[in-house]
Coordinates of C-alpha atoms in Angstrom, one line a residue:
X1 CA -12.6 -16.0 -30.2
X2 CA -11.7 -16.4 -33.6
X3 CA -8.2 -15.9 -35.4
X4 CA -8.8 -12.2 -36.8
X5 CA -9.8 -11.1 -33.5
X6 CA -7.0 -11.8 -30.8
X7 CA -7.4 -9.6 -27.8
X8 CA -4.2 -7.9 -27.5
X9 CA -1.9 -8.0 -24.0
X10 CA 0.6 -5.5 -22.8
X11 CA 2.6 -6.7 -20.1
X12 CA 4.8 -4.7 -18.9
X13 CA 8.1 -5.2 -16.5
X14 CA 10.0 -2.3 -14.8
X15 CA 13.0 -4.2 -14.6
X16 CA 14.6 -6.7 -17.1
X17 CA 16.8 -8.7 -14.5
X18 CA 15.0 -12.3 -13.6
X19 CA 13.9 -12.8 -10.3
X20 CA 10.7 -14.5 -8.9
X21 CA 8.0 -11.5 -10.5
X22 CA 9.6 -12.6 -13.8
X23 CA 9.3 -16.6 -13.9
X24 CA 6.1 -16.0 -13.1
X25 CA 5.7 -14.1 -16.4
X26 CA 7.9 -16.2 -18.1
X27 CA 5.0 -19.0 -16.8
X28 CA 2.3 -16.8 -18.0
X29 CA 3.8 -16.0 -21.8
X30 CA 4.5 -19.4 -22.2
X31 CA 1.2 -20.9 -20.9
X32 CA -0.9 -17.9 -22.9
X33 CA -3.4 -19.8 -25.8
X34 CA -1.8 -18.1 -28.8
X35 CA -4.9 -18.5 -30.3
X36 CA -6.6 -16.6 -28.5
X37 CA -4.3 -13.9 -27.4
X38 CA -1.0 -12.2 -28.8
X39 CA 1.7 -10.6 -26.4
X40 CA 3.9 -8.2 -26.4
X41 CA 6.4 -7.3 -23.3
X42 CA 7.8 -3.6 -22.2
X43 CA 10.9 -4.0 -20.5
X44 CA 14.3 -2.8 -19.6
X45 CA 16.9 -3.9 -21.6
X46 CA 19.1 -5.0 -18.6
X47 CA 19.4 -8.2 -17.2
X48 CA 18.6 -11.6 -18.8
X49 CA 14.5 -10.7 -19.4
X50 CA 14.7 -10.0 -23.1
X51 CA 17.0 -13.2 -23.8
X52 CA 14.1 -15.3 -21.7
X53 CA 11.7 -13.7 -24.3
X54 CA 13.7 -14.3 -27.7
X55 CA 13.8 -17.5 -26.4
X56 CA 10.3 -18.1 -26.2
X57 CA 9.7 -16.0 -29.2
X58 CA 7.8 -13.1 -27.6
X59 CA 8.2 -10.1 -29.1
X60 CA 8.8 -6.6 -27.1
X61 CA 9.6 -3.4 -26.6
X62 CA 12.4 -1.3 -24.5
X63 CA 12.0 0.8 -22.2
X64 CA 14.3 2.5 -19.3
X65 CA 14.6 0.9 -16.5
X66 CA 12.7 1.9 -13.2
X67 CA 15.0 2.9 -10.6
X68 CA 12.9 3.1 -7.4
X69 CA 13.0 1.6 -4.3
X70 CA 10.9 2.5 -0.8
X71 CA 13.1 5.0 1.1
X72 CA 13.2 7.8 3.7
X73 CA 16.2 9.8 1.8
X74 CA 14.9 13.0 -0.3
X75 CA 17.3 12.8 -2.7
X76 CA 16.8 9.1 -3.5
X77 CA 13.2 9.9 -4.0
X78 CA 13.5 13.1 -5.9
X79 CA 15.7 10.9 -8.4
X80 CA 13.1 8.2 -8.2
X81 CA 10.7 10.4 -9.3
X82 CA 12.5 12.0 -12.5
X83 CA 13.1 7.9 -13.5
X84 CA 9.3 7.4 -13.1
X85 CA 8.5 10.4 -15.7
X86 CA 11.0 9.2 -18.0
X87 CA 9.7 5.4 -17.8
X88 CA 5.9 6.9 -18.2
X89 CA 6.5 8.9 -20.9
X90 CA 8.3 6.1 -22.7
X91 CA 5.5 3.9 -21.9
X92 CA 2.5 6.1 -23.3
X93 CA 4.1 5.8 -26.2
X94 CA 4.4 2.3 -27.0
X95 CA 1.1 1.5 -25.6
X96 CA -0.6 4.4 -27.9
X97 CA 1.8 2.4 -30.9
X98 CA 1.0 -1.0 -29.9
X99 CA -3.2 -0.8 -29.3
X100 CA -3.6 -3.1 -26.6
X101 CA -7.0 -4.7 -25.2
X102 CA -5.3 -4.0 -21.6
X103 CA -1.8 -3.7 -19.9
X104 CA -0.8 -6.4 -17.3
X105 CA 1.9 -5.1 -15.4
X106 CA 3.7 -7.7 -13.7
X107 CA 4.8 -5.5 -10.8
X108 CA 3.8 -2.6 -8.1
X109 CA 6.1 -0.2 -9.9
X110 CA 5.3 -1.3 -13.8
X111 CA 1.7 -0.4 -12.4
X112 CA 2.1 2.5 -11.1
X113 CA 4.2 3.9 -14.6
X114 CA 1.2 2.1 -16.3
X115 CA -1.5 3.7 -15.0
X116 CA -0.2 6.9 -14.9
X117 CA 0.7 6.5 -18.5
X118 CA -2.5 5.9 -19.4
X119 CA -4.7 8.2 -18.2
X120 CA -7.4 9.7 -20.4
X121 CA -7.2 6.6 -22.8
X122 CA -9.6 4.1 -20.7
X123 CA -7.6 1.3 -21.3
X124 CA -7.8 -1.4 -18.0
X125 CA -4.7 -1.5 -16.3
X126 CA -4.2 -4.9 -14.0
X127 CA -1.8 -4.5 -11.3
X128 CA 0.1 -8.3 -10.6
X129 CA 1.0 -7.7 -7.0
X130 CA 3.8 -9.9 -5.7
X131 CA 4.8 -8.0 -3.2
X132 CA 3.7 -7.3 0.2
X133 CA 3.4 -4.0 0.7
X134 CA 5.2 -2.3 3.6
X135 CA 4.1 0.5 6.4
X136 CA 5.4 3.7 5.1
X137 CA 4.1 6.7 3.5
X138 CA 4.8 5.5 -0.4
X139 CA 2.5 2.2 0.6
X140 CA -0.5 4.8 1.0
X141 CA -0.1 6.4 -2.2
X142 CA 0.2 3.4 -4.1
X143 CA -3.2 2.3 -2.6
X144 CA -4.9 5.5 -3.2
X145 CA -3.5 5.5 -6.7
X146 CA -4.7 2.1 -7.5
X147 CA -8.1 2.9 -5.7
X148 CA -8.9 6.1 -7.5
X149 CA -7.9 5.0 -10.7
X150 CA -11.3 2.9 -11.8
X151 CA -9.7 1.4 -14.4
X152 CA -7.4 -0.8 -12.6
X153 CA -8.0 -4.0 -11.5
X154 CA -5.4 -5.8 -9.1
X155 CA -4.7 -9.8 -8.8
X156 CA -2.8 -10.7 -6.1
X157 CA -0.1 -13.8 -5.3
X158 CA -2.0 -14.6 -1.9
X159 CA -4.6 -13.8 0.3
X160 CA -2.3 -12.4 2.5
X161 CA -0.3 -10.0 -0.3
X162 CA -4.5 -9.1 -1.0
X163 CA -4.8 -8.1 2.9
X164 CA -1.9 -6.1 2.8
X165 CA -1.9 -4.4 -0.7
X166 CA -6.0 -3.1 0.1
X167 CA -5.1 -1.3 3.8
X168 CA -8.6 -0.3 4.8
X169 CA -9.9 0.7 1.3
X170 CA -13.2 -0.7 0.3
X171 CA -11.8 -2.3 -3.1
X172 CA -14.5 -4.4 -3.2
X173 CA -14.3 -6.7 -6.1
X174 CA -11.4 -5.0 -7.9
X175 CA -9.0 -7.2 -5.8
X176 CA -8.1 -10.8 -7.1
X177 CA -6.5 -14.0 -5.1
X178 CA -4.9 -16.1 -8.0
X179 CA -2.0 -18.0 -6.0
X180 CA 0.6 -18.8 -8.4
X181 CA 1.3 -22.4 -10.0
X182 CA 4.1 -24.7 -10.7
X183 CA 5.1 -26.9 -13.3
X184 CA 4.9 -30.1 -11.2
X185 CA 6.1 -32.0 -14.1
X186 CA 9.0 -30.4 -14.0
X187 CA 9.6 -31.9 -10.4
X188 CA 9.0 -35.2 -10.1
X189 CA 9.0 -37.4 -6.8
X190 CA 12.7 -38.5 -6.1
X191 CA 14.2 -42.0 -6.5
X192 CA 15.1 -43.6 -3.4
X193 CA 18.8 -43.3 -3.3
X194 CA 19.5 -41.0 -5.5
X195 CA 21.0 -37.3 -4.1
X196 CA 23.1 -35.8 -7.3
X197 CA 23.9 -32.3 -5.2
X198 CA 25.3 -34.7 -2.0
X199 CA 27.5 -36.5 -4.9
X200 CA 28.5 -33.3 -6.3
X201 CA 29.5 -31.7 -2.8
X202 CA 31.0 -34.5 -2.1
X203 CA 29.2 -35.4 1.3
X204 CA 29.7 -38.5 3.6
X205 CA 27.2 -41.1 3.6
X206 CA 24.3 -40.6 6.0
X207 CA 24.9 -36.8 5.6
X208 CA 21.7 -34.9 6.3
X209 CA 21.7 -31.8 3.4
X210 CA 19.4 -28.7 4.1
X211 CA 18.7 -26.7 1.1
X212 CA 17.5 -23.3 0.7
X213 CA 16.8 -22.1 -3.0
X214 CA 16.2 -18.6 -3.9
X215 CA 17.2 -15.3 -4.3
X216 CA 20.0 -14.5 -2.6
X217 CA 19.2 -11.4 -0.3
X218 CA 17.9 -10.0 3.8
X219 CA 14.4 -11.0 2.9
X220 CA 15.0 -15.0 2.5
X221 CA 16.4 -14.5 6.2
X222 CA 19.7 -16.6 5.2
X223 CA 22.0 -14.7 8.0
X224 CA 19.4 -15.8 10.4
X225 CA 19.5 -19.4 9.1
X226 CA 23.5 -19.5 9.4
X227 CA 23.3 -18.2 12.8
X228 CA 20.8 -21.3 13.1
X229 CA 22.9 -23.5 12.0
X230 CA 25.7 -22.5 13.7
X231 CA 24.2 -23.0 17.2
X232 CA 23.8 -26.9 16.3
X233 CA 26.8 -28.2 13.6
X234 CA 28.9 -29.2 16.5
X235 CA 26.4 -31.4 18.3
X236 CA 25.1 -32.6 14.8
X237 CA 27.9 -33.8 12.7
X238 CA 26.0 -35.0 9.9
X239 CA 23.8 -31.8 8.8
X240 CA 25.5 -29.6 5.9
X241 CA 23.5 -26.5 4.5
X242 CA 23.4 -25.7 0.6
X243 CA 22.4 -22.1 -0.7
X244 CA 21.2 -22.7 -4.1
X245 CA 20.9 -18.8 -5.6
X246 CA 22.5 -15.2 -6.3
X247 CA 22.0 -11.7 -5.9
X248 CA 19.8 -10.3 -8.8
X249 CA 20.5 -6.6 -7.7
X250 CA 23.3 -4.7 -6.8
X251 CA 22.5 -3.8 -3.6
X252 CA 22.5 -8.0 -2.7
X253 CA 26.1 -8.1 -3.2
X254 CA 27.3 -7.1 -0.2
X255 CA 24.6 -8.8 1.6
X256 CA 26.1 -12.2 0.1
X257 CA 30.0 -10.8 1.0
X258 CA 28.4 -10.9 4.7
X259 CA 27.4 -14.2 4.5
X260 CA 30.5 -15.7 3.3
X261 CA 32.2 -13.3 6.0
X262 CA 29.7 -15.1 8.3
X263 CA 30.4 -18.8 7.5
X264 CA 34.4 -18.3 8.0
X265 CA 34.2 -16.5 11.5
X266 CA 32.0 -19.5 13.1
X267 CA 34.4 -22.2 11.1
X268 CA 31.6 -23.5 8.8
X269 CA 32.8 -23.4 5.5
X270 CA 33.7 -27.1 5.2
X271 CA 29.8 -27.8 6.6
X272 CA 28.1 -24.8 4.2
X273 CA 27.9 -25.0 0.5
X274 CA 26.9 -22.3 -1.8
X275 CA 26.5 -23.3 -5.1
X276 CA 25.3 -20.0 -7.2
X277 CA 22.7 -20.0 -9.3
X278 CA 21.6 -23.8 -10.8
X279 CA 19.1 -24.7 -13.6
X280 CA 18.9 -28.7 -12.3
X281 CA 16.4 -26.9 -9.3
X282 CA 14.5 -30.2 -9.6
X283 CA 17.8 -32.0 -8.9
X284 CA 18.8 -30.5 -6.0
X285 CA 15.7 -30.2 -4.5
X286 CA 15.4 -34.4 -4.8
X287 CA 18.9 -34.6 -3.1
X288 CA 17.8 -32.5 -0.1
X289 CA 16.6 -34.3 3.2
X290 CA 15.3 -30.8 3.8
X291 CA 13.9 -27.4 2.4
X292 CA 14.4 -24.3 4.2
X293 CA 12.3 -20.8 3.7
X294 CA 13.5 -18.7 6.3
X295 CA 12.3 -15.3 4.9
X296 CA 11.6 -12.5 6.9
X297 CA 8.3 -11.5 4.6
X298 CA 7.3 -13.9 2.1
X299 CA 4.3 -13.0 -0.8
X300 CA 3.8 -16.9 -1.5
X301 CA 6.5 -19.3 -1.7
X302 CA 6.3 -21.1 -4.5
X303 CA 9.5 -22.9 -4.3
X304 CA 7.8 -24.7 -1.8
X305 CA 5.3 -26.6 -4.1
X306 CA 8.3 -27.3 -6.2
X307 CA 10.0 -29.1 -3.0
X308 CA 6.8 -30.7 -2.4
X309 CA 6.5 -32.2 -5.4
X310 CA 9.5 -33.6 -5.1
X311 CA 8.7 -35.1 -2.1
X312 CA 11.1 -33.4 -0.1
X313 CA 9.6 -31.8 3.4
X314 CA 9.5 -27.8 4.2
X315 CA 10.6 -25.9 7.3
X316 CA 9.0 -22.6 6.6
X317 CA 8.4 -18.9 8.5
X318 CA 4.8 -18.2 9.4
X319 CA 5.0 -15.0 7.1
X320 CA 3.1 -13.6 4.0
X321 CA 1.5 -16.3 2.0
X322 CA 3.2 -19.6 3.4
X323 CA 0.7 -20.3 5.8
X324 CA -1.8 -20.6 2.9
X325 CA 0.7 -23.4 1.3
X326 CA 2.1 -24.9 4.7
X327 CA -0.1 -26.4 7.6
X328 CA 2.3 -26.9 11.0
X329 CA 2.8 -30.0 11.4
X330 CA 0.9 -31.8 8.4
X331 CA 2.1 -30.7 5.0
X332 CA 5.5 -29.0 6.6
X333 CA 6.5 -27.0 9.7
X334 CA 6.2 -23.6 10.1
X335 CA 8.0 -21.3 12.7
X336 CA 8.6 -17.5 14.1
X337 CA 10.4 -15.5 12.3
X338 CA 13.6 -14.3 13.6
X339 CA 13.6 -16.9 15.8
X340 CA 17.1 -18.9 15.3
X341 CA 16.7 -20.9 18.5
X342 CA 13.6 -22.2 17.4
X343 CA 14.9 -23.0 14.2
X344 CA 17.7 -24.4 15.6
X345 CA 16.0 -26.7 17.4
X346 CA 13.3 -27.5 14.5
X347 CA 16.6 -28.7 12.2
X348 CA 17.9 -30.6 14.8
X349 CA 14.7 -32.5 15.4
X350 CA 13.6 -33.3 12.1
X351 CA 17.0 -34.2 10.8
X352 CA 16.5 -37.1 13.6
X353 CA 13.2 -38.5 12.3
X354 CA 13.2 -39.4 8.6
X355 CA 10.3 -41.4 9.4
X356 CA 8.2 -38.3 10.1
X357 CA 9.7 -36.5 7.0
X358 CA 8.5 -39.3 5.0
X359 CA 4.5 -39.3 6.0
X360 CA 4.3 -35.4 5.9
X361 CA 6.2 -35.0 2.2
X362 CA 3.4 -37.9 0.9
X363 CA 0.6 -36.0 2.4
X364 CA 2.2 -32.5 0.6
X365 CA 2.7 -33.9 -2.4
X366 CA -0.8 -35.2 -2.2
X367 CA -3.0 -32.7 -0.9
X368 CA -1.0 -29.5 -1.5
X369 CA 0.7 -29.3 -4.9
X370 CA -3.2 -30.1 -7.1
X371 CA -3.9 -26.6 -5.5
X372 CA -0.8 -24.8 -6.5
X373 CA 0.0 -26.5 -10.2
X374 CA 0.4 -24.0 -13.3
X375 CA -2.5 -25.6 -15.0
X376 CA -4.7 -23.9 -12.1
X377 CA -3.4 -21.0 -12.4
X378 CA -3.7 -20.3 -16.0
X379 CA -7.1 -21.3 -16.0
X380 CA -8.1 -19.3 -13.4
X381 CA -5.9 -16.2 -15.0
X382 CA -7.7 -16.9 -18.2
X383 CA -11.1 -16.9 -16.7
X384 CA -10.2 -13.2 -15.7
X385 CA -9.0 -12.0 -19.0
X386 CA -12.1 -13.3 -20.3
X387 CA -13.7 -10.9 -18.1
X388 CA -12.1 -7.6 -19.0
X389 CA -13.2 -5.3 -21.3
X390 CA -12.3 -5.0 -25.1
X391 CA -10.0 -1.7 -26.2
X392 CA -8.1 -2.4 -29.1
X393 CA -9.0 -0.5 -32.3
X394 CA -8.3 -4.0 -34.6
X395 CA -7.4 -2.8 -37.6
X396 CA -3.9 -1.2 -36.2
X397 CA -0.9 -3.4 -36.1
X398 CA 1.9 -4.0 -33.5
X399 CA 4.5 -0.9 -33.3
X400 CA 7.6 -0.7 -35.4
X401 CA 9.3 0.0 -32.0
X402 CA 8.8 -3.8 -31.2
X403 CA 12.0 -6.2 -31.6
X404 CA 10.2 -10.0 -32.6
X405 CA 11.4 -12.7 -30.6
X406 CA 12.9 -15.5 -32.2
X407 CA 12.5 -18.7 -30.6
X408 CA 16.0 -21.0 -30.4
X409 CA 16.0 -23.8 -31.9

């Protein structure tokens, strides 16, 4: 592929607030081979998304946000719907400005504006699903959408976010499993002795920490995970919890006021510790004796590579996509969701046996996180770009509508 001729990528975001869809894009822009590609990202001009992207010095355009969400209300939907013609009219436009080879859109929502927008242009449309879709009426028209619509093509986070996103339509090949990566070097196996978040909290020595990292909201399961902990901290002194994270919507805020309300009615708040959001995720993953993914529904999980390759073990749900990183028993434990006596009794278990946390976090590290590293999945996400089909007219050039990212020095 020579200079003159980069293929062109769209990617397009509904939202511009940061959560887990968006790091992965983050991953993907900054792991793109420039010379062979050039991006461009449509986005929402709220939240932190566009400041990521100066950063990195990929350009953009704006576009409204996407205010939809799955619901039963009429009204909700019938305002949903005018914020859907508003983002697809907005987005035939830049994509008609800005010529691309195809659009990724990094969510359900950005792929459903997408395709919509582009109807009668041919242009490929790939749907990056990381979500797993839920039983209600919406789910089925978002399948039939994506199904009739011959132009799109769908990659998927797991197998199981595949299963769930294709219902009983015969996609066939149209459906991709490319599980996402992590930048292991970024989280490298801890030194013995060193635990920078049990220093900072100020814990006792022999203190047994259990972390959970992540978006603060119902799906991680956190109120379940108190209620947990709050069967066992009386019989076992030495554990103290850490929720590393914030809510990214608005709706999440009063889900975290509950929590907080939580910890001071069972007396905990000298035993749970919530930090907020932290950039030094390799840090305090290194000072946990335990990770914790408690979620309710889980698309894949990748903060539990990153704890693996730490070294540090995984107590996981047997949801969505973990199974396919976690093997019970062998590379972590996995348990029931909803079930806090079970995990109840898995934390007070394992916080007895640092022996066994020891063999199964060298096992992880070993046989799990080569599976899992971003250098697998760019290659294979490159291997399906290659694949697509050519639509760019190259003699246009990118819009006028497009702010240039700036990277900081």
């Amino acid at each position: 592929m020579t200079a003159s001729r980069k293929r062109r990528i769209v990617y397009a975001n509904h939202t511009g607030r940061v959560s887990g869809a968006e790091k992965v894009l983050l991953s993907m822009l900054r792991g793109l081979e420039r010379s062979d590609y050039e991006a461009v990202v449509m986005c929402p001009a709220d939240g932190d998304l566009q400041t990521a992207l100066i950063a990195e010095g990929i350009p953009y355009a704006t576009i409204p946000t996407l205010k939809a969400r799955f619901t039963w209300r009429l009204d909700l939907l019938f305002s949903y719907a005018i914020s859907f013609v508003r983002v697809m009219t907005r987005m035939r436009r830049e994509i008609a400005a800005l010529n691309p080879d195809f659009v990724h859109a990094n969510t359900l929502r950005a792929g459903i504006a997408a395709t919509i927008a582009t109807i009668g242009t041919g242009r490929i449309v790939l749907w990056h699903v990381h979500d797993i879709l839920p039983r209600h009426p919406l789910s089925t028209a978002i399948r039939a959408l994506a199904y009739t619509s011959r132009r799109t093509q769908v990659v998927a986070v797991s197998d199981a976010t595949a299963v769930a996103f294709k219902g009983s339509l015969p996609f066939g090949k149209r459906v991709h499993v490319i599980h996402n990566g992590a930048d292991l070097s970024q989280f490298p196996w801890r030194t013995q002795g060193e635990a920078p978040l049990k220093c900072e909290l100020g814990l006792p020595t022999g203190s047994f920490l259990i972390c959970a990292v992540g978006q603060i909201c119902a799906r991680k399961g956190l109120r379940e995970l108190l209620d947990a902990f709050s069967q066992i901290h009386q019989n076992a002194t030495h554990l103290h919890l850490a929720i590393i994270g914030k809510p990214v919507f608005e709706h999440e805020e009063q889900y975290l006021s509950a929590l907080l309300a939580q910890v001071n009615a069972n007396g905990l708040a000298d035993r749970v510790h919530f930090t907020g959001e932290r950039r030094d995720i390799a840090a305090v993953m290194q000072s946990a004796d335990l990770m914790v993914l408690n979620s309710r529904e889980e698309p894949f999980g990748l903060v539990l590579v990153e704890a693996m390759s730490c070294g540090t073990p995984v107590l996981a749900t047997r949801v969505g996509g973990i199974p396919e990183i976690v093997t019970d028993g062998e590379t972590g434990w996995l348990i029931d969701k909803g079930d806090a006596s079970a995990l109840a009794l898995k934390l007070a278990e394992l916080s007895q046996r640092p022996d066994l946390l020891e063999q199964v976090s060298r096992v992880a590290k070993k046989t799990v996180c080569p599976r899992f590293s971003i250098e697998q999945f760019l290659t294979r996400l490159h291997a399906f770009y290659a694949q697509l089909p050519a639509m760019r007219n190259p003699a246009r050039e990118i819009s006028p509508t497009v702010t240039s990212g700036q990277r900081s020095k």
